[in-house]
GROMACS .gro file of C-alpha atoms in nm:
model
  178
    1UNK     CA    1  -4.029 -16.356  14.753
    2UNK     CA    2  -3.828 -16.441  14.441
    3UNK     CA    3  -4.065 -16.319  14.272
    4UNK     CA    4  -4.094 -15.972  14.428
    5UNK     CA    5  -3.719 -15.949  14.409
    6UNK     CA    6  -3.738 -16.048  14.073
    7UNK     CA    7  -3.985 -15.797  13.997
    8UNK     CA    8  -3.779 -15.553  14.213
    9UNK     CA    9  -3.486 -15.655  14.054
   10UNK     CA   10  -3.677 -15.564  13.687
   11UNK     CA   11  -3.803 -15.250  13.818
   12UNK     CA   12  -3.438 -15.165  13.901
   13UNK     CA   13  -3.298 -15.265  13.568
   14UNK     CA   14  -3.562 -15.073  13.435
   15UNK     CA   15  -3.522 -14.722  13.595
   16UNK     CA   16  -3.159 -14.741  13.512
   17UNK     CA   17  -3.239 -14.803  13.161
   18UNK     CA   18  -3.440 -14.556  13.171
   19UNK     CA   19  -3.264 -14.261  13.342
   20UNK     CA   20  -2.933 -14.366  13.126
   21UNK     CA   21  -3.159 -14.339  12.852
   22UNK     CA   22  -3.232 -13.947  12.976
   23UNK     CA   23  -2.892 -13.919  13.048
   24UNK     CA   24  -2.827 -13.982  12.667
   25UNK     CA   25  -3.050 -13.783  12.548
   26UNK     CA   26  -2.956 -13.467  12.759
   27UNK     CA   27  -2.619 -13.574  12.644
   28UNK     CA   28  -2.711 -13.592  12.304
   29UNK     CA   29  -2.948 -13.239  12.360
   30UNK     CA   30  -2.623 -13.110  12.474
   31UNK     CA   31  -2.399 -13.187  12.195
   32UNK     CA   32  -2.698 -13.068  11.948
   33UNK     CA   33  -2.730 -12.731  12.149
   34UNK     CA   34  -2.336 -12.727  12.114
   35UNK     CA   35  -2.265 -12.783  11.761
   36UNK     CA   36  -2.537 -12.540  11.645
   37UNK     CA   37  -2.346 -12.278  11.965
   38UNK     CA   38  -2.039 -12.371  11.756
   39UNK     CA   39  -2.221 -12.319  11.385
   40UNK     CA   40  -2.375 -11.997  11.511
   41UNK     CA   41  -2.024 -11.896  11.640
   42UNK     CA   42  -1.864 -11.974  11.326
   43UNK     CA   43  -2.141 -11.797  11.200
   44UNK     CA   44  -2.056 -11.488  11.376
   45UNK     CA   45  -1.704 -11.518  11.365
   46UNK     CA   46  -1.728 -11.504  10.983
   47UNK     CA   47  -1.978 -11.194  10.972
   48UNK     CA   48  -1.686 -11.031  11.221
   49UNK     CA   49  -1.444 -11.130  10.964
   50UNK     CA   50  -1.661 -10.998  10.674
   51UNK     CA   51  -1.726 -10.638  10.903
   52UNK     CA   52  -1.320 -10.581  10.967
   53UNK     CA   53  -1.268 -10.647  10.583
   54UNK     CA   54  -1.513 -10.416  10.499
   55UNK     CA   55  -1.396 -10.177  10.707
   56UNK     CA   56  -1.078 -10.219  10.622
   57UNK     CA   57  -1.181 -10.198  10.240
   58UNK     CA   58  -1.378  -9.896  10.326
   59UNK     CA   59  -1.043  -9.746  10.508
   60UNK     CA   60  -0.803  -9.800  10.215
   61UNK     CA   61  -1.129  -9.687   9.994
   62UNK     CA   62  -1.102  -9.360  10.188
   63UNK     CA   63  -0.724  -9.340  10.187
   64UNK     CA   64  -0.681  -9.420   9.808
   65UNK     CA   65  -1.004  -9.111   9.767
   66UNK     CA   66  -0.779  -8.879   9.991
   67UNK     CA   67  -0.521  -8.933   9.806
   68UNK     CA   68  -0.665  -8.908   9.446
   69UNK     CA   69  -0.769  -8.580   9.598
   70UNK     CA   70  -0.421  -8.492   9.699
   71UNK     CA   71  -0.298  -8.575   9.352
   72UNK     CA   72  -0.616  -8.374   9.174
   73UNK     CA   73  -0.551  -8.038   9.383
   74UNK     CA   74  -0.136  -8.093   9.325
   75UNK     CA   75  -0.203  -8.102   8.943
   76UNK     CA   76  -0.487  -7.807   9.014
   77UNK     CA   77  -0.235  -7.599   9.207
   78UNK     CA   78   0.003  -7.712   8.872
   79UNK     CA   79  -0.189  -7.605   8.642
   80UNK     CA   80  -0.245  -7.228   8.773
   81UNK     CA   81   0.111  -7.188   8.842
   82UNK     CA   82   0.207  -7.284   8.497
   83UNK     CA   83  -0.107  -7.048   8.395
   84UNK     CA   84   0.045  -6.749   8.588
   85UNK     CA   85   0.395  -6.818   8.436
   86UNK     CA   86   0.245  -6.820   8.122
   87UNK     CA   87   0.081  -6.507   8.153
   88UNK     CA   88   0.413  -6.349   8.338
   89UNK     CA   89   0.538  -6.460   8.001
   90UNK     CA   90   0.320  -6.345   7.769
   91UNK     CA   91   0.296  -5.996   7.942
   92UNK     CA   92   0.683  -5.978   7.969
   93UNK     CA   93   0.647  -6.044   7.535
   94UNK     CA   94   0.448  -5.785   7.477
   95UNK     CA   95   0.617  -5.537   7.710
   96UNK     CA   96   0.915  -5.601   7.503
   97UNK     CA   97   0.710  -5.588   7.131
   98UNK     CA   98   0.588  -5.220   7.317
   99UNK     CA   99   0.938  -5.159   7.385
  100UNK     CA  100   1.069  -5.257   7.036
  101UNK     CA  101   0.822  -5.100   6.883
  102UNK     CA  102   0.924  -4.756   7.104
  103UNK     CA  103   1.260  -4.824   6.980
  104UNK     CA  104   1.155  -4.873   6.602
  105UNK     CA  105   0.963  -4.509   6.656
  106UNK     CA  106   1.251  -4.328   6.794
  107UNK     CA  107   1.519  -4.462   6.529
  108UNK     CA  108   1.275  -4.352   6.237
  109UNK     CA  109   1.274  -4.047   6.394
  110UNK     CA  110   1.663  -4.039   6.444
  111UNK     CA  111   1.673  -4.143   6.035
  112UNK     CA  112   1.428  -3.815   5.992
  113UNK     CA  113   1.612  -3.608   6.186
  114UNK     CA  114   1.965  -3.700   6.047
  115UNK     CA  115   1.811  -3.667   5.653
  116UNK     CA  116   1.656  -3.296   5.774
  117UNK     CA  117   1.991  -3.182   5.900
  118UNK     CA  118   2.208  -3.350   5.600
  119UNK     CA  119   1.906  -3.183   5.340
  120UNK     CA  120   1.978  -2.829   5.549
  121UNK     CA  121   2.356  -2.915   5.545
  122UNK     CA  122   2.348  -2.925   5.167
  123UNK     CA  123   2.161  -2.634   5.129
  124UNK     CA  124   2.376  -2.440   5.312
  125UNK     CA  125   2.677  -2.590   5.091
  126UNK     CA  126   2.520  -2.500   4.805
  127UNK     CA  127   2.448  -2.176   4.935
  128UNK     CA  128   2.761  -2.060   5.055
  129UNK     CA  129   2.933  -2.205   4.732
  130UNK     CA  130   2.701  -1.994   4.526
  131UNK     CA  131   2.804  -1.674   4.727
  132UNK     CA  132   3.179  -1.754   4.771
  133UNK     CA  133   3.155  -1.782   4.343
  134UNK     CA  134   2.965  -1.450   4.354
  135UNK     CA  135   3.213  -1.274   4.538
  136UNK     CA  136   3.501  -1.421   4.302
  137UNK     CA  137   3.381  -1.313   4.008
  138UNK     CA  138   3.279  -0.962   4.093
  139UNK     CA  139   3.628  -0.993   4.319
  140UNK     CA  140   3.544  -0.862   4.652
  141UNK     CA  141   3.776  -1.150   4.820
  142UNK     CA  142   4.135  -1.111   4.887
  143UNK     CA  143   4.367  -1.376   4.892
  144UNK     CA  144   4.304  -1.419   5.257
  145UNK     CA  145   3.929  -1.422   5.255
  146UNK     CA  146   3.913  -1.637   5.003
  147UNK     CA  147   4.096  -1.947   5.191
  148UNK     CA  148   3.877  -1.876   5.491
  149UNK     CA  149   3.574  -1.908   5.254
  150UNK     CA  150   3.706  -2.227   5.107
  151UNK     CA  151   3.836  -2.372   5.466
  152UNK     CA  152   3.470  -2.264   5.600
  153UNK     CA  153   3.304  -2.437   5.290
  154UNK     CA  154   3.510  -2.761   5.354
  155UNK     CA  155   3.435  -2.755   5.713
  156UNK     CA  156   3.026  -2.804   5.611
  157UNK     CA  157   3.138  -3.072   5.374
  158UNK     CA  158   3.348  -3.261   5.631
  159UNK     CA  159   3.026  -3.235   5.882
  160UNK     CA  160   2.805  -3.301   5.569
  161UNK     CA  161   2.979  -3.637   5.513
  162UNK     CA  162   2.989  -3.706   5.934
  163UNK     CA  163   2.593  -3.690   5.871
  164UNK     CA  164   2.590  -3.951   5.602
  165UNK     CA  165   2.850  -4.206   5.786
  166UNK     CA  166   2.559  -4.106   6.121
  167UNK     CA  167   2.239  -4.190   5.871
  168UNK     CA  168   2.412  -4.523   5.751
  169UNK     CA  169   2.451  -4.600   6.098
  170UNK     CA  170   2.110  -4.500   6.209
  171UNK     CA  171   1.975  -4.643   5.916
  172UNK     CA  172   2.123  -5.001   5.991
  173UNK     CA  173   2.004  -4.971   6.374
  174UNK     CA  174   1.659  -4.908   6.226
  175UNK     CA  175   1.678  -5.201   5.974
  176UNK     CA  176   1.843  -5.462   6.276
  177UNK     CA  177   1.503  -5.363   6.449
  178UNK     CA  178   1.266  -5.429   6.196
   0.00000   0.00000   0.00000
């Protein structure tokens, strides 16, 4: 009987040692299974990490683009305004070289038209001093007619020499615009 209790005994010891043993190794299965859970978790949690930068790369990417666009269009919209001001600007120029110019015309013809009447003015001077000395010397003039001859010839020379002082004047005009 010792030696069946012995062997039970044995057999005992044995299956303990044996199912600790599978204990152990289902522990030891468990931690494996665990740390590589953990590793692929860390795994995943990194790949997360790597998708949200990413994203948020792509995000400031696509802000930074908008507003590069922004800035492009501004200095577009910029660049046409100051086109349309210059062209405002160089129409207003020659609208005042056309006006100028109209200005420069009609003083050359105010300078014509002065030199015309002063030219007639002396003619008729000339002619009216030529008669008045006719008249003396075959002496059809009395007294009287004679001093209205003289205050009429005097009268042409006074708006003779208002011509002049008006040609210097136009004539300056026309020289300030040139």
């Amino acid at each position: 009987m010792k030696t069946k209790s012995l062997l039970l005994l044995l057999f005992l010891f044995g299956m303990q040692f044996a199912m600790s043993q599978q204990i152990k190794d289902s522990i030891s299965t468990t931690k494996v299974k665990t740390e590589k859970e953990i590793e692929l978790e860390k795994a995943q949690l990194k790949a997360e990490k790597n998708r949200l930068k990413a994203e948020e790369k792509a995000e400031k990417d696509r802000i930074k683009a908008e507003k590069e666009k922004e800035k492009v269009e501004k200095e577009r919209e910029k660049a046409e305004k100051d086109r349309k001001k210059a062209e405002k600007k160089r129409e207003k120029k020659e609208k005042e070289a056309e006006k100028a110019k109209e200005k420069r015309k009609e003083a050359k013809k105010d300078v014509a038209k002065i030199k015309d009447k002063i030219s007639s003015q002396k003619k008729e001077i000339e002619k009216e001093r030529l008669k008045f000395e006719k008249d003396q010397m075959k002496g059809k003039l009395s007294p009287n007619d004679e001093l209205k001859r003289k205050e009429k010839i005097v009268k042409k020379e006074e708006n003779l020499r208002k011509l002049q002082s008006n040609l210097e004047k136009a004539e300056k005009k026309l020289s300030k615009l040139d």
